[in-house]
mmCIF file of C-alpha atoms in Angstrom:
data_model
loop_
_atom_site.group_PDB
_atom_site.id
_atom_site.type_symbol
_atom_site.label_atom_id
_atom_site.label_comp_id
_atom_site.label_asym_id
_atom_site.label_seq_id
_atom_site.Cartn_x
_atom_site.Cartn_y
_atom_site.Cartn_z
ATOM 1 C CA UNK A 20 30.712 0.020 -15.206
ATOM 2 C CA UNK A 21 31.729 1.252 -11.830
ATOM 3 C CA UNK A 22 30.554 3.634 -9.135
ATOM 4 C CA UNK A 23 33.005 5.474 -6.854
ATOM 5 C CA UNK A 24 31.316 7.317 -4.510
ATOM 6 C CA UNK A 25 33.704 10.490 -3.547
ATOM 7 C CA UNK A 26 31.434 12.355 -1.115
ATOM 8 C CA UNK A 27 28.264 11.061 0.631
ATOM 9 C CA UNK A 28 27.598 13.597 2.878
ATOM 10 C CA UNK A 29 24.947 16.667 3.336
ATOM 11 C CA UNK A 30 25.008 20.037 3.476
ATOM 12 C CA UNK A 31 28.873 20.461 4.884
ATOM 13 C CA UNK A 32 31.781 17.851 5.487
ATOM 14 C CA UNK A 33 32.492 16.065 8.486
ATOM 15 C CA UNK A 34 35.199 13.959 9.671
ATOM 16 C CA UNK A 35 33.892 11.218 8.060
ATOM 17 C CA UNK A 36 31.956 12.362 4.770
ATOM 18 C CA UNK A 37 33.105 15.005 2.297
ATOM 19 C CA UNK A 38 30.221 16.660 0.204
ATOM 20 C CA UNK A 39 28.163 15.134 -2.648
ATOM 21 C CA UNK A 40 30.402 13.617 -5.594
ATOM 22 C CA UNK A 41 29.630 10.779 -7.607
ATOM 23 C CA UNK A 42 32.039 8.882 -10.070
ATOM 24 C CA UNK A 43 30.366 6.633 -12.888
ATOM 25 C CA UNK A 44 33.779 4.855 -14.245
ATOM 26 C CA UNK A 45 32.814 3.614 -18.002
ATOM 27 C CA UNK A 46 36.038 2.482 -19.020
ATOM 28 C CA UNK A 47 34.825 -0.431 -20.722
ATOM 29 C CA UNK A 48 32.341 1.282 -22.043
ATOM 30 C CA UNK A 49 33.337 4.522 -23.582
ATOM 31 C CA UNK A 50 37.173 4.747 -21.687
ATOM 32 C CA UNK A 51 35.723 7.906 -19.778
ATOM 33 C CA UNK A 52 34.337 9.110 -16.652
ATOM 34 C CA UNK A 53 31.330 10.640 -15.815
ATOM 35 C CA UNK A 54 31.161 12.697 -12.582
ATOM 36 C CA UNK A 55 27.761 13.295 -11.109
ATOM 37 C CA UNK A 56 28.256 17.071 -8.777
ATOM 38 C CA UNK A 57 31.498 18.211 -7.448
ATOM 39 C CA UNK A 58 31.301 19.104 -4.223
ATOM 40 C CA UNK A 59 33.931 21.276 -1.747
ATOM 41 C CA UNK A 60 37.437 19.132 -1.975
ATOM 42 C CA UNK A 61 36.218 16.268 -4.417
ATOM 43 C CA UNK A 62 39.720 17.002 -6.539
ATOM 44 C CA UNK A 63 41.249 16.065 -2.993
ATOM 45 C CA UNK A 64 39.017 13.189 -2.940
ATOM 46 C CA UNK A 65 39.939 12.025 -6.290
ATOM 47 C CA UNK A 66 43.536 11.755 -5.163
ATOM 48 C CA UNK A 67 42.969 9.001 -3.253
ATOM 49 C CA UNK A 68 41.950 7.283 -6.152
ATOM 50 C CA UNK A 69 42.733 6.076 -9.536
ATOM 51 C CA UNK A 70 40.732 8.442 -11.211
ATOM 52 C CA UNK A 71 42.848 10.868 -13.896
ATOM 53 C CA UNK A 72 40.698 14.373 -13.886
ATOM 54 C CA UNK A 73 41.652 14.446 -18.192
ATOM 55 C CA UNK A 74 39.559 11.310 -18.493
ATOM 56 C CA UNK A 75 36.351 13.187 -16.915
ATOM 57 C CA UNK A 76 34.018 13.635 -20.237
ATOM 58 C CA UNK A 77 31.140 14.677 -18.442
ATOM 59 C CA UNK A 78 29.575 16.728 -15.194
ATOM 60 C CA UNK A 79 26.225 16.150 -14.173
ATOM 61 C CA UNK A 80 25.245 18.842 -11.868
ATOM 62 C CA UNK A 81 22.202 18.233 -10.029
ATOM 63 C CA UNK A 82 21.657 22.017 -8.351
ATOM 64 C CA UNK A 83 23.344 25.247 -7.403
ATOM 65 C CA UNK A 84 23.557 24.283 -3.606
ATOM 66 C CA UNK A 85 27.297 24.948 -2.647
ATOM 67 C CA UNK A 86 28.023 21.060 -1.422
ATOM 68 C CA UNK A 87 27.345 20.133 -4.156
ATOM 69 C CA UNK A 88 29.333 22.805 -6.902
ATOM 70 C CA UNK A 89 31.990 24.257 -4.652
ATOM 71 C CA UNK A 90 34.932 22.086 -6.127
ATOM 72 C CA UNK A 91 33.524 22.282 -9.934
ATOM 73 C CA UNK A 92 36.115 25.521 -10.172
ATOM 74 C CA UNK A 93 39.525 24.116 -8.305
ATOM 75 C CA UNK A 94 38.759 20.226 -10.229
ATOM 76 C CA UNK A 95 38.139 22.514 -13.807
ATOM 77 C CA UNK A 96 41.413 24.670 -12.749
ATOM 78 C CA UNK A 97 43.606 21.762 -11.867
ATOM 79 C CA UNK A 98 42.418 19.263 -14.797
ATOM 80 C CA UNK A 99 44.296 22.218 -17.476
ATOM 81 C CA UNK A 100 47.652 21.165 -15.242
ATOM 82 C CA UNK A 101 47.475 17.852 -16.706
ATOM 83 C CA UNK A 102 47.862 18.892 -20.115
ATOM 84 C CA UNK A 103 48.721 16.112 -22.353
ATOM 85 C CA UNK A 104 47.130 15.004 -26.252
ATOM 86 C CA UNK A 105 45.027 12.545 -24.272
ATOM 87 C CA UNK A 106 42.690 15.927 -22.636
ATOM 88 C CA UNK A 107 39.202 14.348 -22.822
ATOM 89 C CA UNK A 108 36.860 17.243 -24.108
ATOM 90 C CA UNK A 109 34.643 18.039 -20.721
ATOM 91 C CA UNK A 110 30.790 19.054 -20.760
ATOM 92 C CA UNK A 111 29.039 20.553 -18.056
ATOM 93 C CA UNK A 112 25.609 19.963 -17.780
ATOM 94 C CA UNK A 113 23.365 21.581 -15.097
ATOM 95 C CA UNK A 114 19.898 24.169 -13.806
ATOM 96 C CA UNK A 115 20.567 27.619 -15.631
ATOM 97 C CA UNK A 116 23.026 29.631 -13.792
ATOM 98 C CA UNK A 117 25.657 26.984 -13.997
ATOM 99 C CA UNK A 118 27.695 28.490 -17.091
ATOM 100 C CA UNK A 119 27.549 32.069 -15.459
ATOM 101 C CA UNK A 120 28.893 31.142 -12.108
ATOM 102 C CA UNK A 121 31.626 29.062 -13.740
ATOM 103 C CA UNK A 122 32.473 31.195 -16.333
ATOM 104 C CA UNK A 123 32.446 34.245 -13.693
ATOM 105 C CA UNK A 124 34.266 32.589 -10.870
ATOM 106 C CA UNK A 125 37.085 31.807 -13.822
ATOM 107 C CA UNK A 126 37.370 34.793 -15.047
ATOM 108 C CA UNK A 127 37.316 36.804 -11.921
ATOM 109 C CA UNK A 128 39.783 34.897 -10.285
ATOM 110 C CA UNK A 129 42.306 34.980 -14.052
ATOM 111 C CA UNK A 130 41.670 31.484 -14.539
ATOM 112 C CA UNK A 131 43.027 30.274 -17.342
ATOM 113 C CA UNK A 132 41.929 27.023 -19.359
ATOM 114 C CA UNK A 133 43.731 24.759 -21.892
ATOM 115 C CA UNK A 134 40.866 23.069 -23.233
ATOM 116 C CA UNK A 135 36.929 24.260 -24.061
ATOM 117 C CA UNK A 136 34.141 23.590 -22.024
ATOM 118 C CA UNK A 137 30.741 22.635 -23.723
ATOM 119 C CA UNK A 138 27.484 23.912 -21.691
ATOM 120 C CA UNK A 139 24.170 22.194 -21.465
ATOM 121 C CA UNK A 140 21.522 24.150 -19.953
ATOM 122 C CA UNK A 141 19.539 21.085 -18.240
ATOM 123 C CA UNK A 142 15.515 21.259 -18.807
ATOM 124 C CA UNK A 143 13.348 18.536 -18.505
ATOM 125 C CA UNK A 144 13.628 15.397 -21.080
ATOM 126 C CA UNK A 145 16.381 14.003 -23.309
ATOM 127 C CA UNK A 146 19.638 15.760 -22.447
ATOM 128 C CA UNK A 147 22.252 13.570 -24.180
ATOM 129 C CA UNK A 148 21.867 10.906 -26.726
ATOM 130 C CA UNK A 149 24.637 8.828 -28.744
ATOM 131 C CA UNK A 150 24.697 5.091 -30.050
ATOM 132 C CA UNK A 151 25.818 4.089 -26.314
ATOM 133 C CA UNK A 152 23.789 6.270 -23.999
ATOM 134 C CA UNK A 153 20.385 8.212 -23.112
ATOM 135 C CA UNK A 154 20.111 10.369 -20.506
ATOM 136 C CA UNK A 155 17.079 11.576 -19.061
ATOM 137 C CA UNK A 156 16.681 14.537 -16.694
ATOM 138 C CA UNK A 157 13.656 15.401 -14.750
ATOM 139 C CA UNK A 158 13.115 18.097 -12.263
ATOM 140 C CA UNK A 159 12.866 16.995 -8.564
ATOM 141 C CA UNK A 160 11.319 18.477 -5.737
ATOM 142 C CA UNK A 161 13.898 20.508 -3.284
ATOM 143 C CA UNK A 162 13.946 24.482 -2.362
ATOM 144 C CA UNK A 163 16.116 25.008 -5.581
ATOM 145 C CA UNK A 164 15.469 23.840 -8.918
ATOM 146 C CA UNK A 165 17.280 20.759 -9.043
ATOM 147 C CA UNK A 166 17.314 17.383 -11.152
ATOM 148 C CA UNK A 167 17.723 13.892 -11.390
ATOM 149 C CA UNK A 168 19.127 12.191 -13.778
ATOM 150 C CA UNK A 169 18.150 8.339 -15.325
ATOM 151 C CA UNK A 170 21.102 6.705 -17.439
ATOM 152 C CA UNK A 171 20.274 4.485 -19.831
ATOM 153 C CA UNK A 172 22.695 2.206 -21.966
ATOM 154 C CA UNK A 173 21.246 0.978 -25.161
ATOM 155 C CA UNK A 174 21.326 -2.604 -25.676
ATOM 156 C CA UNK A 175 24.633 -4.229 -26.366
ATOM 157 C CA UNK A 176 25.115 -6.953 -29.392
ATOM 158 C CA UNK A 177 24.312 -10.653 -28.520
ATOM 159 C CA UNK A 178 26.576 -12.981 -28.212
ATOM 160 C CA UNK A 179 28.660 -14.397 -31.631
ATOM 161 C CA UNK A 180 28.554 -17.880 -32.718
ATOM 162 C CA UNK A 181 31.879 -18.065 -33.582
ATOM 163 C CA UNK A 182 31.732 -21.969 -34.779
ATOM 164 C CA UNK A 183 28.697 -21.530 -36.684
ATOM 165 C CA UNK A 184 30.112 -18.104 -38.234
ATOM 166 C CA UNK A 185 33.278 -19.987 -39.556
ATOM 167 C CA UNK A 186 31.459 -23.188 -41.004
ATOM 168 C CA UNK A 187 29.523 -20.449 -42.970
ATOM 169 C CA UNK A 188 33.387 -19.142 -44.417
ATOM 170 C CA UNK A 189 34.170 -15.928 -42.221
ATOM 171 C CA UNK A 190 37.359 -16.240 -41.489
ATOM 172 C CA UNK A 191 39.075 -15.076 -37.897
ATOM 173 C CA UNK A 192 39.720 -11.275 -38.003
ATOM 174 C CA UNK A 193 37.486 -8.261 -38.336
ATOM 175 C CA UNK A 194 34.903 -9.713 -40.159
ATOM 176 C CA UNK A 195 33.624 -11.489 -36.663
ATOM 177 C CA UNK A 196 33.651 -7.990 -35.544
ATOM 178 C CA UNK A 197 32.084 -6.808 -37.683
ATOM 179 C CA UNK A 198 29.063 -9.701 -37.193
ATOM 180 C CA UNK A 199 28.568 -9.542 -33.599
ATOM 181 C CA UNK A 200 28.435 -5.574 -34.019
ATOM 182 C CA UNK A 201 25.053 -6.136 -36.331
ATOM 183 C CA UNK A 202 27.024 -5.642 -39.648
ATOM 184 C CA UNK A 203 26.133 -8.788 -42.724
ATOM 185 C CA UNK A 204 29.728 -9.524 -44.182
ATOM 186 C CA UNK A 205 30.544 -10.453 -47.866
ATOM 187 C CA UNK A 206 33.137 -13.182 -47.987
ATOM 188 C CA UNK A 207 35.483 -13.251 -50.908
ATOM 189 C CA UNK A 208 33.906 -15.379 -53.157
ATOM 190 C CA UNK A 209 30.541 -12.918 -52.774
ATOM 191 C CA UNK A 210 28.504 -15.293 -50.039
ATOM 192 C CA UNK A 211 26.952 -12.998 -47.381
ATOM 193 C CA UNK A 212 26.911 -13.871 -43.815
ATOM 194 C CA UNK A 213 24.142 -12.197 -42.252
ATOM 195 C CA UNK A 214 24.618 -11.156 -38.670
ATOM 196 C CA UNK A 215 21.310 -12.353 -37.536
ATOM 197 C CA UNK A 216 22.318 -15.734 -38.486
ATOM 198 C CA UNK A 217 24.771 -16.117 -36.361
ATOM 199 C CA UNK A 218 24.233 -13.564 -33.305
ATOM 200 C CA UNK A 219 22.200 -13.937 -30.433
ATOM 201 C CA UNK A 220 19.319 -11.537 -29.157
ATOM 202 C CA UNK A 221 20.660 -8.357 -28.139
ATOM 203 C CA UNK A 222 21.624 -8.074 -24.301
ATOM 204 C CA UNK A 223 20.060 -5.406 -22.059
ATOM 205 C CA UNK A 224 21.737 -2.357 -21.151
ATOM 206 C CA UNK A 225 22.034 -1.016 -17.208
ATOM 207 C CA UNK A 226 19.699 1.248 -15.995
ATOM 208 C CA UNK A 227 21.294 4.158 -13.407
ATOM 209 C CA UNK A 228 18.764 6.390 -11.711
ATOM 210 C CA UNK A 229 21.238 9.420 -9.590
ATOM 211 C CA UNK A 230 18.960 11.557 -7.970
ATOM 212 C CA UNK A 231 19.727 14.850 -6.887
ATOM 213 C CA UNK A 232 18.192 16.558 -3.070
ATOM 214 C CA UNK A 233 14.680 15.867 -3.249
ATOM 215 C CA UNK A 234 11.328 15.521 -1.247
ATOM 216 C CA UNK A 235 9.822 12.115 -1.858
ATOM 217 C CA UNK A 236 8.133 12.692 -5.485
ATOM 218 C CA UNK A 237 6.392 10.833 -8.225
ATOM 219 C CA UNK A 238 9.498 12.627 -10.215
ATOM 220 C CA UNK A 239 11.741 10.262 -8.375
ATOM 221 C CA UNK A 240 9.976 7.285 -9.191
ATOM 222 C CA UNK A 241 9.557 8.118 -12.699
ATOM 223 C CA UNK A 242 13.463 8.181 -13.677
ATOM 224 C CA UNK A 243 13.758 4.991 -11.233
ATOM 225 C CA UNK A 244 11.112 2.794 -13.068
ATOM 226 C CA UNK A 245 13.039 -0.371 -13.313
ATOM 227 C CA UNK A 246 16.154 0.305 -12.961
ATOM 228 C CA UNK A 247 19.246 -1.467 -12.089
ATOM 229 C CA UNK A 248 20.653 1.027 -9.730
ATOM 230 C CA UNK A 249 18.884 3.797 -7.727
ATOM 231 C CA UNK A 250 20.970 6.293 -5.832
ATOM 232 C CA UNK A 251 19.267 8.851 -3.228
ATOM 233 C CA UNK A 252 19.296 10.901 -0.724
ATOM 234 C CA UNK A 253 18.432 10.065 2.850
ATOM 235 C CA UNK A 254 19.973 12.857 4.964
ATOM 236 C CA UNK A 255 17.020 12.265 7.565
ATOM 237 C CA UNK A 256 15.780 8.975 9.161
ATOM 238 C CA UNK A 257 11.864 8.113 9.755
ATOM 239 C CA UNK A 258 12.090 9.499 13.035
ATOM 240 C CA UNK A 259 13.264 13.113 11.769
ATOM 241 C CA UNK A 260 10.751 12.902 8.799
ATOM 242 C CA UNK A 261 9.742 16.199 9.876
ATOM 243 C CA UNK A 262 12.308 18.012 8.709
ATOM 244 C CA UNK A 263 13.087 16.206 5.932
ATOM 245 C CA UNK A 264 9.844 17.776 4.227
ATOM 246 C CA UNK A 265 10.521 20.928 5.786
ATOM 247 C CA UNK A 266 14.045 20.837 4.381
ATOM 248 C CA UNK A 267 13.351 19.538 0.355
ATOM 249 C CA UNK A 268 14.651 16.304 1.723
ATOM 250 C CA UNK A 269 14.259 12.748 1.937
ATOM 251 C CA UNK A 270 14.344 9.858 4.934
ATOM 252 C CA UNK A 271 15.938 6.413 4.004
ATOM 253 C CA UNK A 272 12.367 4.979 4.398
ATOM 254 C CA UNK A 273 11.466 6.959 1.394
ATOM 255 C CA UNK A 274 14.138 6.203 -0.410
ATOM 256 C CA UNK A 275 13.051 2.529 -0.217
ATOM 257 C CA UNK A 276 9.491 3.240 -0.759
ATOM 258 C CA UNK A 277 10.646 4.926 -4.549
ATOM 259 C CA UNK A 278 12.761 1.948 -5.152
ATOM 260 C CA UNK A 279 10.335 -0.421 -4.234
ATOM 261 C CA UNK A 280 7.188 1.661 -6.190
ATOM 262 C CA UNK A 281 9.426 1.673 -9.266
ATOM 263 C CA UNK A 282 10.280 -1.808 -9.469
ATOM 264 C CA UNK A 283 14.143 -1.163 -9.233
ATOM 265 C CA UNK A 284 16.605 -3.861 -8.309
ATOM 266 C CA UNK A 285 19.122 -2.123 -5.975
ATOM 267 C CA UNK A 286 19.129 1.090 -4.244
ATOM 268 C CA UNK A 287 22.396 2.524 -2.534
ATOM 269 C CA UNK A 288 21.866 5.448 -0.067
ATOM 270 C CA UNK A 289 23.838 8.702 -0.099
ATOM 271 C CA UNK A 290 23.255 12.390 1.241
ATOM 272 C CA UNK A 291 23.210 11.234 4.911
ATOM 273 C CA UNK A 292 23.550 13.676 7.119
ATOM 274 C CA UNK A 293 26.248 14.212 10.390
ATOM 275 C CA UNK A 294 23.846 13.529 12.862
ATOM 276 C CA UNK A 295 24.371 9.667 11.831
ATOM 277 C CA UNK A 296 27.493 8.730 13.904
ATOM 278 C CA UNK A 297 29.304 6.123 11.544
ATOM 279 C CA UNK A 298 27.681 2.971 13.931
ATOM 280 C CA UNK A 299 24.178 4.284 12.992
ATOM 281 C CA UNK A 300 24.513 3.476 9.642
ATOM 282 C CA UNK A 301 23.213 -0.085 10.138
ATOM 283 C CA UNK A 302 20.362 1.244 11.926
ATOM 284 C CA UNK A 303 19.812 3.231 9.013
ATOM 285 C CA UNK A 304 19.821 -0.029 6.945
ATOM 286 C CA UNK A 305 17.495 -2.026 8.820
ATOM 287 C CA UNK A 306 15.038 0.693 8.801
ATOM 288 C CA UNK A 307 14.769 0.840 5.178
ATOM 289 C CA UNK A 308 14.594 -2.673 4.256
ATOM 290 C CA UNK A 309 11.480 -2.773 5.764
ATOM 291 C CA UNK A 310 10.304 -1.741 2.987
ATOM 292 C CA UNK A 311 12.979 -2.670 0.146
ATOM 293 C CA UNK A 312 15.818 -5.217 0.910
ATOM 294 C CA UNK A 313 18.480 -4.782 -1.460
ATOM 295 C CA UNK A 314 20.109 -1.761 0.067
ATOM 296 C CA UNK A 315 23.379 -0.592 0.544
ATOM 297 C CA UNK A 316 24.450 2.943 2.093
ATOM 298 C CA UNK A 317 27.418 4.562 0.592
ATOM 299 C CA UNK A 318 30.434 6.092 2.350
ATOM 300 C CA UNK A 319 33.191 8.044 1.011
ATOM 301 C CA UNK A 320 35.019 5.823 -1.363
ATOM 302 C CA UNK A 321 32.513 2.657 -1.370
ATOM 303 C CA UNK A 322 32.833 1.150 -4.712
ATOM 304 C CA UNK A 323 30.693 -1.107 -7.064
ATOM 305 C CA UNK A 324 30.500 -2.720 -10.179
ATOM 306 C CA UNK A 325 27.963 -3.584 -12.484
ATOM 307 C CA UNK A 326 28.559 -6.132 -14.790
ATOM 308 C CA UNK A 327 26.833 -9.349 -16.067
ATOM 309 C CA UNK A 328 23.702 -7.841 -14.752
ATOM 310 C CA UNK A 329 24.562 -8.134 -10.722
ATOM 311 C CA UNK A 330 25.978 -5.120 -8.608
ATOM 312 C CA UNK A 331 29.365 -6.108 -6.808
ATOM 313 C CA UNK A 332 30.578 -4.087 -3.462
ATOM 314 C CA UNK A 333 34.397 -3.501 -4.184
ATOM 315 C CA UNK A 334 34.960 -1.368 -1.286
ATOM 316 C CA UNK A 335 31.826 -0.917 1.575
#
């Protein structure tokens, strides 16, 4: 799993961040991408990457504030140019309202799309569910409703033991598959291999907490409670705390105090506002690892990767 991080800044763009946009690359995983808000010009953003738009499965909206829907229409628009059998069915999930403005602004401005969009009206609790994935939504506190979002991947099969499997008989082919995916095998001459015999314990799944704008909240901490990953806001620093609560926001000291009060293992910060010149942002750092030291604070186009259970920086 990867994150691409394709706007990091708040309220409006500046020079040097565009508006909120989060990619979660699961190519490994599920050979999709999901996209967590769409701010003004992420299509542009995603140009300078090696994303492909048809491959987007799903939309996570966290609220109706423009910087953080204003591209949803132009990336929806410009993903029917790509045509092609390979069109990844899209769902948009987001507060109520979502589907109206959408489906208004495309049909006001003749918009026409070559493939369906499925709606999910976000509330509180389970809001998707398959063998791979949970996803959790709970409502945060900012001046709009607005949500974060805690992704969970189920555990993944154990490791095979692939010299202990073929002493047994299985041959090499699908039947291994077919054992490290939790299926017992019948060989040919009726002995069955049972998968627990020759798997390992299941492996844990990553934990991704993406939080939307939001006050500091029990809410927050909630969805973060152990996980691998937390990503939030911290468009004010402890000196302009002020207006963060005046504001629905968050400082990057209180990012780190939800990280740290939900036992997470990593938190990146995003959401940060223009006032921080791009040399501040180590200032912004050290302030926060006061209270939590594994901290990173994303720009436009940082990059990581989970895998083997440690977060990589690809791109800072």
């Amino acid at each position: 799993m990867e994150l691409e991080f394709l706007g990091t800044g708040a309220g409006m763009p500046s020079k040097e961040r565009n508006t909120s946009s989060l990619a979660m690359k699961l190519y490994e995983e599920r050979g999709t991408i999901w996209l967590f808000d769409c701010g003004e010009a992420a299509q542009h953003q995603i140009l300078h990457t090696a994303i492909k738009p048809r491959k987007i499965e799903k939309v996570f909206i966290t609220h109706l504030h423009g910087d953080h829907i204003f591209g949803l229409p132009g990336l929806l628009s410009s993903r029917s140019f790509l045509g092609g059998e390979e069109q990844t069915p899209l769902t948009l999930y987001g507060p109520s309202g979502l589907k109206e403005w959408v489906q208004f602004t495309l049909e006001l401005t003749k918009t026409h799309l070559n493939y369906p969009i499925q709606y999910v009206d976000v509330k509180e609790g389970v809001i998707f569910e398959d063998d791979q994935f949970i996803v959790t939504a709970k409502e945060l506190e900012h001046v709009i409703p607005c949500y974060g979002y805690r992704i969970e991947q189920k555990p993944l099969p154990g490791e095979l033991y692939i010299e202990k499997a073929m002493k047994l008989g299985v041959p090499k082919g699908p039947l291994l598959g077919k054992l490290k995916n939790g299926e017992d095998v019948e060989l040919d001459d009726g002995t069955i291999v049972y998968s627990k015999e020759v798997t390992g314990p299941p492996k844990k799944g990553f934990v991704i907490t993406v939080l939307g704008d939001t006050r500091y909240c029990k809410q927050s901490i909630e969805l973060s409670q152990n996980a691998d990953i937390v990503i939030h806001e911290a468009t004010f620093d402890h000196a302009t705390s002020h207006l963060a609560k005046d504001y629905g926001h968050s400082t990057n000291v209180e990012a780190a105090k939800v990280a740290k009060e939900a036992n997470a293992k990593h938190l990146i910060l995003n959401h940060i506002s223009a006032r921080f010149l791009p040399h501040e942002t180590g200032k912004l750092i050290k302030e926060a690892k006061t209270i939590f030291p594994n901290i990173f604070v994303a720009n436009d186009f940082s990059a990581f990767q989970w895998k083997n259970g440690k977060l990589n920086e690809l791109h800072p």
